[in-house]
XYZ file of C-alpha atoms in Angstrom:
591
model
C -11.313 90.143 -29.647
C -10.338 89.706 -26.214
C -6.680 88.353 -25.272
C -8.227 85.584 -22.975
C -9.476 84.025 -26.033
C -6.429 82.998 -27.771
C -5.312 80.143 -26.884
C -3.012 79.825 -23.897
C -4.090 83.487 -23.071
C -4.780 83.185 -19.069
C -5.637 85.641 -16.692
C -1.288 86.154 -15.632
C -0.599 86.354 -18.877
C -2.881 89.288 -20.136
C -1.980 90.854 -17.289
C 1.419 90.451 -18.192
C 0.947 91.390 -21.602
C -1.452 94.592 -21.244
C 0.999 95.622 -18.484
C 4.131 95.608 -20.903
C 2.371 96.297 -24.374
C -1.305 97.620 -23.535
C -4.461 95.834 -24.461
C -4.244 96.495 -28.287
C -0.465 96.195 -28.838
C -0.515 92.667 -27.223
C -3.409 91.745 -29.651
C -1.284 93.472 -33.051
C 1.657 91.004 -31.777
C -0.350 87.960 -31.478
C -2.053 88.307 -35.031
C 0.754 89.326 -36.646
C 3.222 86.446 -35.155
C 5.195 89.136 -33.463
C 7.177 86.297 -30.964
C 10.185 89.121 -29.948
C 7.097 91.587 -28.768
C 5.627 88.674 -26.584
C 9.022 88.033 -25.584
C 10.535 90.999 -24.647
C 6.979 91.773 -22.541
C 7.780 88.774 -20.468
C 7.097 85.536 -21.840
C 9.052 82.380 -22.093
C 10.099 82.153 -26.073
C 8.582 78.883 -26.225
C 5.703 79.951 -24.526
C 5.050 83.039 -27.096
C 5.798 80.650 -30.010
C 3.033 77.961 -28.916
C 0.762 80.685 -28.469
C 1.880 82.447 -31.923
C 1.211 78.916 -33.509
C -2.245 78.505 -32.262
C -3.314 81.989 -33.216
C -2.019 82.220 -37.114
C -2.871 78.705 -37.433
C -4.906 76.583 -35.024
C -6.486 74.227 -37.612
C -2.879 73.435 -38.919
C -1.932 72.624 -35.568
C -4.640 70.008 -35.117
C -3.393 68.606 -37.848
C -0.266 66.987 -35.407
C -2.452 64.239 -34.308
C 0.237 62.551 -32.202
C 3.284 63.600 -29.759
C 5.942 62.050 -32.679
C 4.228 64.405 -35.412
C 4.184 67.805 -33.549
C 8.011 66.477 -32.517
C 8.744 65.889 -36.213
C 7.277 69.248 -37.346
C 9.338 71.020 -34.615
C 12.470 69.534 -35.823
C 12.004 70.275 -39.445
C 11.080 74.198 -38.233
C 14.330 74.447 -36.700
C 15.963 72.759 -39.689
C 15.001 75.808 -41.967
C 15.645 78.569 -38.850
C 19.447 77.232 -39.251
C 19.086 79.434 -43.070
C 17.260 82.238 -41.890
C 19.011 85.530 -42.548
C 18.233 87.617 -39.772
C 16.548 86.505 -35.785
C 13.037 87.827 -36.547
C 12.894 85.970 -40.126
C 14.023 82.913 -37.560
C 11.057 83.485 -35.149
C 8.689 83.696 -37.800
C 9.752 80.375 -39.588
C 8.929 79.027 -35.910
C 5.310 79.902 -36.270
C 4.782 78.536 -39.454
C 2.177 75.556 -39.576
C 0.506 73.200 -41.619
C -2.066 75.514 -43.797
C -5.678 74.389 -44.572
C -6.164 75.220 -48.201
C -4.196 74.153 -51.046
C -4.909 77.553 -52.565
C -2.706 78.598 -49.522
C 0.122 76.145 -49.555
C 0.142 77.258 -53.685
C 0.178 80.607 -52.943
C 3.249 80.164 -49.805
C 4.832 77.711 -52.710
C 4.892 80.019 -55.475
C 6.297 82.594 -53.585
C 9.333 80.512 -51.611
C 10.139 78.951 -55.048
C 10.810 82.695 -56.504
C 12.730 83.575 -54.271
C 14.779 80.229 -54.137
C 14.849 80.730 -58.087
C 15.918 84.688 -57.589
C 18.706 83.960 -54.794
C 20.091 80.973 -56.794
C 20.433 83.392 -59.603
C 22.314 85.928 -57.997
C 25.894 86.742 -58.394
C 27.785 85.818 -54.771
C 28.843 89.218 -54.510
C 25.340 90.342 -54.322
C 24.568 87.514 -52.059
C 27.234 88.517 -49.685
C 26.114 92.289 -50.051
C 22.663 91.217 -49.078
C 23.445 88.732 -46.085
C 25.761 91.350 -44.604
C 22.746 94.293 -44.763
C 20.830 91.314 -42.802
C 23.423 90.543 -40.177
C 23.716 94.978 -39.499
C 19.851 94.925 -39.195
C 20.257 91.844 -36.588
C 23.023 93.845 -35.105
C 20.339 96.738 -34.850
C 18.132 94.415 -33.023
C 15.707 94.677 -36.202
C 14.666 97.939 -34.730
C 12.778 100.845 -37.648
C 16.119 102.179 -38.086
C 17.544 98.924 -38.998
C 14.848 98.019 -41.437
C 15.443 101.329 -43.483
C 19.370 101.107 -43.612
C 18.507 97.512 -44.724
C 16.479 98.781 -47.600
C 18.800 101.654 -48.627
C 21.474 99.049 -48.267
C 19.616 96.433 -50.732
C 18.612 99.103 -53.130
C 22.577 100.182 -53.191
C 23.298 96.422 -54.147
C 20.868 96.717 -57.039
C 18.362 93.828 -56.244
C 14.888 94.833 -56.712
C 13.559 91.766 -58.725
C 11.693 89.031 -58.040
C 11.836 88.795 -54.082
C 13.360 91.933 -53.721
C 10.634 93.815 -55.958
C 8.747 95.113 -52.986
C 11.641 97.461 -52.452
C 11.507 98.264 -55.791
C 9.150 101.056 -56.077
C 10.469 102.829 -52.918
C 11.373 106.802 -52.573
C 15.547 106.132 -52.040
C 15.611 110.163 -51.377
C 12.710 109.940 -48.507
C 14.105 106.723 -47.143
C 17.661 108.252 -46.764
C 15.941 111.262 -44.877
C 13.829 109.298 -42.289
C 17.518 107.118 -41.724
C 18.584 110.422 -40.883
C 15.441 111.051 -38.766
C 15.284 107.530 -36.799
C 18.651 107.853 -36.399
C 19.171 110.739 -34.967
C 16.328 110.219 -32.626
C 16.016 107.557 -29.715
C 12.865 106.720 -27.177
C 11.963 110.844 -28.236
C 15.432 112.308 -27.559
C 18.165 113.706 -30.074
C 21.186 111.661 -30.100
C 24.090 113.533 -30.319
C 25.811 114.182 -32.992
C 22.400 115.070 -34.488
C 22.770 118.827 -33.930
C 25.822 121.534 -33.455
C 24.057 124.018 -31.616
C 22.402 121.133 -29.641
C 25.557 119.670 -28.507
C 27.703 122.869 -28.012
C 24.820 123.536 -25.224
C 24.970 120.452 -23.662
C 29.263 120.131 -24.027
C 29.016 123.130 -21.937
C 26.096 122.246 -19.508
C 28.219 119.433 -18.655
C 31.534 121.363 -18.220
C 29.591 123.663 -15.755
C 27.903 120.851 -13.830
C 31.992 118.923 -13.054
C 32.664 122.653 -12.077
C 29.586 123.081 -10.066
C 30.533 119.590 -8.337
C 33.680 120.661 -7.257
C 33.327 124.182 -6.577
C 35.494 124.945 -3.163
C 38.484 123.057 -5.249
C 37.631 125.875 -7.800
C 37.969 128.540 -4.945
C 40.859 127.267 -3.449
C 42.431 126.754 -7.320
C 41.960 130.427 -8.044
C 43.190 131.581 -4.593
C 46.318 129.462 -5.381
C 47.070 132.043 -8.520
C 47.275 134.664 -6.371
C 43.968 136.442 -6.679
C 43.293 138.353 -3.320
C 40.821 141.225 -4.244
C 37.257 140.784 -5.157
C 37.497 141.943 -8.766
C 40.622 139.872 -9.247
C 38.769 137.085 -8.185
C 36.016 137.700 -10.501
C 38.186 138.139 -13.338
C 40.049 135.063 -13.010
C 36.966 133.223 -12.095
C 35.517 134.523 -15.871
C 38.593 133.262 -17.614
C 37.992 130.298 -16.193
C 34.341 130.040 -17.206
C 35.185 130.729 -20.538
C 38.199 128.369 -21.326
C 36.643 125.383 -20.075
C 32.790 125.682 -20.166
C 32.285 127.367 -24.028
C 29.710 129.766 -22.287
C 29.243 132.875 -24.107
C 30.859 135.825 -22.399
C 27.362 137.713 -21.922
C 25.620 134.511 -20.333
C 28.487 134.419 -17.986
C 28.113 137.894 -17.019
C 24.205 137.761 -16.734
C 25.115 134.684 -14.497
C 27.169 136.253 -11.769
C 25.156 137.779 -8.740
C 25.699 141.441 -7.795
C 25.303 140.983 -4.142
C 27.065 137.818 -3.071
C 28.789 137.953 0.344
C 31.628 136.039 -0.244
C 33.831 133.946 -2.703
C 32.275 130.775 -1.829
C 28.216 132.489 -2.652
C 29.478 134.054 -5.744
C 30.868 131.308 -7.340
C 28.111 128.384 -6.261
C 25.372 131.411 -7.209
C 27.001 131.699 -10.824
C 27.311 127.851 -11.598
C 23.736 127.579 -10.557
C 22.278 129.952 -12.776
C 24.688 128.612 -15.300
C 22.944 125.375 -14.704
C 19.499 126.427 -14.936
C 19.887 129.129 -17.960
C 21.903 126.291 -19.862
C 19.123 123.483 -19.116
C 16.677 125.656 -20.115
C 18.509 125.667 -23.287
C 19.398 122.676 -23.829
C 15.853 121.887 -23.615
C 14.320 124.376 -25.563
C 16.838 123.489 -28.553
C 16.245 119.624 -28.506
C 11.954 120.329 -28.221
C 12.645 122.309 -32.127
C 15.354 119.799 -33.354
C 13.034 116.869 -32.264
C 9.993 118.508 -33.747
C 11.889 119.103 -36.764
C 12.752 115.510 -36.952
C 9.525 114.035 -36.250
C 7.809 116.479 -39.276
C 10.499 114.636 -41.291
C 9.629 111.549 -40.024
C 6.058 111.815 -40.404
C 6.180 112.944 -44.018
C 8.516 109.624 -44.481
C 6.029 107.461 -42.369
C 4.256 105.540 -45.300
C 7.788 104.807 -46.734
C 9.027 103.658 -43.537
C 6.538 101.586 -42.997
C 6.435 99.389 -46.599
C 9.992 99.773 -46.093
C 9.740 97.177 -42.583
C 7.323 95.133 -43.493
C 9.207 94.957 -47.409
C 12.960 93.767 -45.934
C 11.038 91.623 -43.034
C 8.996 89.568 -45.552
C 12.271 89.225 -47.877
C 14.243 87.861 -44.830
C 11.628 85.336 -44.442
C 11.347 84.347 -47.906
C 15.098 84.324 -48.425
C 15.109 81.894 -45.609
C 12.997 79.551 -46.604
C 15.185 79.585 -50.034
C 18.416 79.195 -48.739
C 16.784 76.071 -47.000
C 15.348 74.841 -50.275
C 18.466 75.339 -52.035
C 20.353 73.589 -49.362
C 18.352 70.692 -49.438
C 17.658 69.987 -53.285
C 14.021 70.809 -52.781
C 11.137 70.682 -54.976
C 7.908 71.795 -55.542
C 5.330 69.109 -54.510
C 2.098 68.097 -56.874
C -1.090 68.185 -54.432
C -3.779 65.208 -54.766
C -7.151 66.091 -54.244
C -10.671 64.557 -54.757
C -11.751 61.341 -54.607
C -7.966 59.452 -55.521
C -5.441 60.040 -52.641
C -1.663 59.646 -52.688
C 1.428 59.954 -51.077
C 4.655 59.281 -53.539
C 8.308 60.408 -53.414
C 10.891 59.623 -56.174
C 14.649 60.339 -54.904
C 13.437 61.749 -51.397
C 16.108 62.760 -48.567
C 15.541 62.533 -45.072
C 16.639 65.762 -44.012
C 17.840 64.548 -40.512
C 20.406 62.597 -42.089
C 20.655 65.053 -44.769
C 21.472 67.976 -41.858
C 24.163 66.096 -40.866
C 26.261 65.659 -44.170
C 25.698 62.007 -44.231
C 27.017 60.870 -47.729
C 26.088 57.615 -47.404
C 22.376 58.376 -47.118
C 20.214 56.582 -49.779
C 17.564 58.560 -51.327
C 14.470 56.286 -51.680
C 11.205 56.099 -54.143
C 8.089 55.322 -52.513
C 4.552 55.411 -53.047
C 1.076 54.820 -51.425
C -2.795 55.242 -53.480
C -3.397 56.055 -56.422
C 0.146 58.188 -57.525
C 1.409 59.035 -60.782
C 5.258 58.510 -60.944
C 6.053 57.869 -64.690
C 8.896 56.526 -63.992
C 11.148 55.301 -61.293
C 15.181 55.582 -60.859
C 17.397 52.864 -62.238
C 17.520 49.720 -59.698
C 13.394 50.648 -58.320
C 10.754 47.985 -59.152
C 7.424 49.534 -60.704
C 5.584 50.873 -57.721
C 2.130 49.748 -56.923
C -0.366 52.211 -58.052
C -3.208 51.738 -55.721
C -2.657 50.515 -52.236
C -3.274 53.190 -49.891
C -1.624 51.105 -47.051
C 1.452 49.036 -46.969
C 3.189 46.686 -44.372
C 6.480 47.640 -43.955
C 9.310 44.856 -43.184
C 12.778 44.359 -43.253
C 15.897 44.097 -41.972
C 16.781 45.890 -38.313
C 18.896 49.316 -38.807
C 17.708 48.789 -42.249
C 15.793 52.643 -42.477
C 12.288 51.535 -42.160
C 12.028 54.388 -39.300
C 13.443 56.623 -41.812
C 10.807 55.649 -44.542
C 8.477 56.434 -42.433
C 9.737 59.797 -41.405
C 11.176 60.884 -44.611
C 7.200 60.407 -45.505
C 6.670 62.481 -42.622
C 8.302 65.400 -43.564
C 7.568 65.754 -47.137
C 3.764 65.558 -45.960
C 4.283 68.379 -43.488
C 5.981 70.935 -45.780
C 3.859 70.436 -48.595
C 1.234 71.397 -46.230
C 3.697 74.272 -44.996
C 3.381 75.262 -48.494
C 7.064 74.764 -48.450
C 9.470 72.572 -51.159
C 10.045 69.116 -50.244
C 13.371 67.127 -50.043
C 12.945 64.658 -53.378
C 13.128 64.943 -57.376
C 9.043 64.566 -57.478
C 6.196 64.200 -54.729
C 2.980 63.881 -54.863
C 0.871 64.706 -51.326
C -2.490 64.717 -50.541
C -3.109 66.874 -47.468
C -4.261 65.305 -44.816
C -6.850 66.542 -41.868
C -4.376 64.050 -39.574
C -0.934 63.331 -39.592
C -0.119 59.956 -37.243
C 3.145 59.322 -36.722
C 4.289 57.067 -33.651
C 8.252 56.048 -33.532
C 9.016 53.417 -31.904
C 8.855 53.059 -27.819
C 10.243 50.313 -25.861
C 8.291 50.415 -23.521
C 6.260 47.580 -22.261
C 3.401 48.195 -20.255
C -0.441 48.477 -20.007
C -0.315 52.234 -20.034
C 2.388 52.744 -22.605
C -0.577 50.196 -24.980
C -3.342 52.288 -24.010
C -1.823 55.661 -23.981
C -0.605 54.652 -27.542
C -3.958 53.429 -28.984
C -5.843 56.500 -27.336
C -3.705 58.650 -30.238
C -3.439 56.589 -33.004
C -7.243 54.923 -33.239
C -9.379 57.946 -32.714
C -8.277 59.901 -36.052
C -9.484 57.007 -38.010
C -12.730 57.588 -36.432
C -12.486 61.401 -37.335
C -14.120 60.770 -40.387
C -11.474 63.183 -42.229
C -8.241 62.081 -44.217
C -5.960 60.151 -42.609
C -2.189 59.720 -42.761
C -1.287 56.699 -40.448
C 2.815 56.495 -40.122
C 3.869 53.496 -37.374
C 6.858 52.158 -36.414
C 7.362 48.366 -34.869
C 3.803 49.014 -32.827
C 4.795 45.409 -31.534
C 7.162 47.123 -29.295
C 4.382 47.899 -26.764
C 2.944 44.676 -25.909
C 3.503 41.063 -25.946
C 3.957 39.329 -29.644
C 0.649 37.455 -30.360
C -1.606 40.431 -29.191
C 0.843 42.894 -30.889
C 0.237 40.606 -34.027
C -3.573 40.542 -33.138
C -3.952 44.618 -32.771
C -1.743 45.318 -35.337
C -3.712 43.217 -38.243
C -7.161 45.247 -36.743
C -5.188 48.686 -37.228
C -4.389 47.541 -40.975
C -8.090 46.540 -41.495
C -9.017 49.733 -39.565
C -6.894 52.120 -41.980
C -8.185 50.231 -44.971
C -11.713 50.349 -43.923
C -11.536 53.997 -43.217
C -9.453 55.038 -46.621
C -6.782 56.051 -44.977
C -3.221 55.960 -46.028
C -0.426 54.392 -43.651
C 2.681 52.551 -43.496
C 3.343 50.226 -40.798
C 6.648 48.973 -40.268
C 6.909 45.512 -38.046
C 8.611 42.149 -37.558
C 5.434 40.555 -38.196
C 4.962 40.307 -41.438
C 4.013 36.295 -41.298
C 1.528 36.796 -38.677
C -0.392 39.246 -40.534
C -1.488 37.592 -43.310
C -4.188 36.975 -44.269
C -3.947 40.788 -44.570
C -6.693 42.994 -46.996
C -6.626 42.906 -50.485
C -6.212 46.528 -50.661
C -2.651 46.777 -48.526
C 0.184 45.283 -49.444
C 3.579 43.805 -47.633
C 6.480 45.981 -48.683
C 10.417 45.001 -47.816
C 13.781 46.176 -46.968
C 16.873 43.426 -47.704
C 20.160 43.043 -45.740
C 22.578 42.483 -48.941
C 25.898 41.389 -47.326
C 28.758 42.691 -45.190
C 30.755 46.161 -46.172
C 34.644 45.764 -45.071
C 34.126 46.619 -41.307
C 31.720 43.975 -41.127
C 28.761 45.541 -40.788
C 25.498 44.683 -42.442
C 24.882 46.684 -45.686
C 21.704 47.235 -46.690
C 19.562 48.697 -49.882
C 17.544 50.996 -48.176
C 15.109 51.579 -50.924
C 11.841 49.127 -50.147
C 11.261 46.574 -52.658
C 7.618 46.328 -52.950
C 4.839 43.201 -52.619
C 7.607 41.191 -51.053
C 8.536 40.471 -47.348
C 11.955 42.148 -46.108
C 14.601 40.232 -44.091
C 17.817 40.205 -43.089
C 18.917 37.203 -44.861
C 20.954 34.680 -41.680
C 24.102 34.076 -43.220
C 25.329 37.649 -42.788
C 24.626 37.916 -39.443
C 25.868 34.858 -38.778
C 28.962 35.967 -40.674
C 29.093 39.185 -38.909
C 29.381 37.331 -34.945
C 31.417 34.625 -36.366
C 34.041 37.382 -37.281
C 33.907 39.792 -34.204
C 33.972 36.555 -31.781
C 35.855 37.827 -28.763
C 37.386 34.256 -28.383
C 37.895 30.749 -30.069
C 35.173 29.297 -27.463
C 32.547 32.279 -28.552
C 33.642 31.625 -32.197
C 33.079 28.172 -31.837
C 29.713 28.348 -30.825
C 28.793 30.632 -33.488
C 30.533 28.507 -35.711
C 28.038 25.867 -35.186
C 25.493 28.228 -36.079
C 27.333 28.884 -39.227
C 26.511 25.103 -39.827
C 23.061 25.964 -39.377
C 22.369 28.728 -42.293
C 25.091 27.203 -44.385
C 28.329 27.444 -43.648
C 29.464 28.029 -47.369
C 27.414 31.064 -47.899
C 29.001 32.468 -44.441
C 32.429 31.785 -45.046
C 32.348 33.243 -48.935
C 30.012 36.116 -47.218
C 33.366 36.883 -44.732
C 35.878 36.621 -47.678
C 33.981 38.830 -49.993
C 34.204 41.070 -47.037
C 38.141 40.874 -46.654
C 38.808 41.095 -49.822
C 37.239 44.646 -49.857
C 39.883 45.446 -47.410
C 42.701 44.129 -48.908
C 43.674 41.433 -46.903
């Protein structure tokens, strides 16, 4: 395959890329999701991840039908890179995309959920012995090296089950020696430290080269003693040689010229030779340490090689536990065939979640024809065959986050990752529409809006339709208008979709098979604000009942004029229900 034919492969980037990697590297990185090769040859992070994406998993990526789905899946990829273990785990989670098999999202499943299951099990000193052989492979930049003192490392911490059994079977004994090997070579040189003899010869090349460099001072050093006569000189200038170079007495000698003119010939003539004889060595002695390596190395290369690609696939699947664990996740049941369903019981949205929001409500929801047997205390029954529902309710009430709580359990069930709720049920879908709200009101905003939400109805594949307060785009009575035609369209095309909207009452008469949905406003907490039960009561209209707004301006009037006129309002919605609405609110608080 040529590079021009992945996607966003131009002509300045395979230049780029055979420049840095060569034709056949470049491709090895692009198939196997390689984003720090792509990146370190040149390219823009982002740049190698889109391309990474498209490669491993183009279909999946078509899946993203609108701008607000590939922005949801983006933010729930870097949701899970905030647990990965080491930066290349990280860049692989990046990649990761919606799959297009549910043997394949299975297969993923089963194999996140053992490790979640294996790393939950594990005593936290092994967990700390295992994050901290991570964090020195990071610290090796993930280099060969670092991936087989990672594996001795895990192997000394005794885990070798479950995600960790891929390490299992390796040679400890031939691992240690091709540490020793990669080690002790770098870019085809020895290191030092890796051999005596080695470094003795190149301790004293580089004694004789400071001498070389400052050769008169030499002279004019051994003058200074008192040396006058020529075999004085000589003398001292051998004494010398030998205390501060480590040069063998005989190479010394063999160095000196016989027929130098003067001081200032003989000693320049002898450091040169020096120079050359002890290059020459130096040379010769790393060509049989290196080959001596490399025969270790090669006889270690099979073990080397499971041993990289065994401690790179348990960073990534240790990853994607540590996110499952830290968001209560579950394994999703897929719905396939002729019934389709989307159902959550207890689900979190994990933006909220992320951000150690206490107060957020987990909520049970449901769409086609689900099987929850039962639902939490304080749910009604959920409708059991509606694929689309009308969403309504009060404002700040977490419609939007219905909707993309719904979101994201679809997408990492078809990441063939856990999902954020006690029990799901997903059927994958071949597009995933999900449009937040934009206030925006213009021709283009409508059109631009419609040209991504209508045309994967007409796709003739399964549809997820997720939309939030379309009405925001266009004037009421046409928003009303479209809006009704996009239920019928969704129902007429078997799609599944919520809809949230103000308009409710101008929908109906809607289609038997969808159904109005509703989030209530249920009074004031003690600051005043609205509280509301986030979890949708279903077949009935949401609102956000007067009296506690009402209650809620009446009370943070900013003077008796303002408060008057709201006042009069009170008089309006009832005036009872607002004032025992503000006292049930100040009791609360003590007052």
């Amino acid at each position: 395959m040529r590079l021009e034919e992945y996607w966003g492969v131009g002509p300045k980037t395979r230049e780029t890329l055979v420049d840095e990697l060569g034709n056949e590297a470049a491709i090895r990185a692009i198939e196997s999701g390689d984003v720090r090769a792509l990146s370190d040859a040149g390219l823009a992070r982002g740049r190698a991840t889109r391309i990474l994406r498209r490669a491993t998993g183009g279909s999946g990526m078509d899946v993203l039908a609108t701008s607000d789905s590939r922005a949801a899946y983006k933010d729930l990829l870097e949701l899970a890179v905030d647990h990965a273990v080491t930066q290349r785990a990280a860049d692989r989670i990046r990649v990761l995309t919606p799959l297009h098999s549910r043997e394949a999202m299975e297969e993923r499943l089963d194999d996140v959920l053992a490790a979640r299951d294996a790393w939950a099990a594990l005593p936290e000193a092994d967990r700390a012995a295992v994050l901290e052989a991570y964090e020195r492979y990071d610290e090796r930049d993930g280099s060969e090296h670092a991936a087989v003192e990672a594996a001795l490392e895990l192997l000394a911490a005794g885990v070798d089950s479950g995600p960790f059994a891929a390490i299992a079977d390796l040679e400890r004994e031939r691992l240690a020696t091709a540490a020793e090997a990669l080690g002790a070579l770098e870019g085809g040189r020895v290191r030092n430290g890796a051999d005596q003899d080695l470094d003795r010869l190149r301790d004293a090349l580089g004694a004789v080269e400071d001498l070389d460099a400052n050769a008169l001072a030499l002279i004019e050093d051994l003058r200074a003693d008192g040396v006058h006569d020529a075999e004085g000189f000589r003398q001292s200038f051998e004494d010398r040689l030998l205390t501060e170079t480590d040069v063998t007495i005989d190479r010394v000698r063999d160095a000196m010229p016989t027929d130098a003119t003067d001081a200032t010939d003989f000693v320049g003539d002898t450091l040169r030779t020096l120079r050359r004889d002890l290059t020459a060595a130096v040379d010769e002695r790393e060509r049989t340490v290196a080959s001596d390596l490399e025969d270790a190395l090669a006889d270690a290369r099979d073990a080397v090689d499971r041993a990289v690609e065994a401690v790179d696939d348990i960073a990534l699947q240790l990853s994607l536990a540590r996110f499952a664990l830290e968001y209560g996740c579950t394994r999703p049941v897929f719905v396939e065939g002729d019934d389709a369903a989307v159902s959550v019981v207890n689900a979190r949205n994990l933006t909220l979640a992320a951000r150690d929001d206490e107060s957020v409500q987990p909520v049970t929801y449901a769409l086609g024809q689900h099987d929850i047997p039962s639902v939490p205390d304080g749910v009604n029954a959920v409708p059991g065959e509606e694929r689309v529902a009308v969403l309504t309710g009060a404002n700040s009430g977490g419609k939007t986050t219905v909707l993309e709580t719904l979101c994201q359990v679809v997408l990492l069930a078809m990441m063939g990752l856990p999902v954020p709720a006690d029990r799901a049920e997903v059927t994958p879908v071949d597009s995933l529409v999900f449009h937040r709200r934009h206030a925006s009101f213009n021709a283009g905003v409508l059109e631009s809006t419609l040209r991504s939400i209508v045309p994967p109805l007409s796709t003739g594949g399964r549809t997820l339709m997720l939309v939030d307060e379309f009405e925001a785009i266009t004037e009421p009575g046409s928003a009303a208008d479209l809006l009704h035609g996009l239920v019928t369209l969704s129902v007429d095309r078997e799609a599944l979709g919520v809809f949230v909207t103000h308009l409710a009452d101008d929908l109906e008469p809607l289609p038997p098979e969808a159904r109005v949905d509703g989030i209530f406003a249920e009074g004031l907490d003690p600051d005043l604000e609205l509280r509301v039960d986030y979890q949708p009561r279903f077949d009935t209209v949401g609102r956000s009942t007067p009296e506690f707004i009402v209650s809620r301006l009446v009370a943070n009037a900013g003077s008796r004029t303002e408060r008057a006129g709201f006042e009069t309002l009170a008089e309006a919605v009832g005036n009872e229900a607002v004032q025992r609405t503000l006292a049930d609110a100040r009791w609360t608080t003590g007052e």
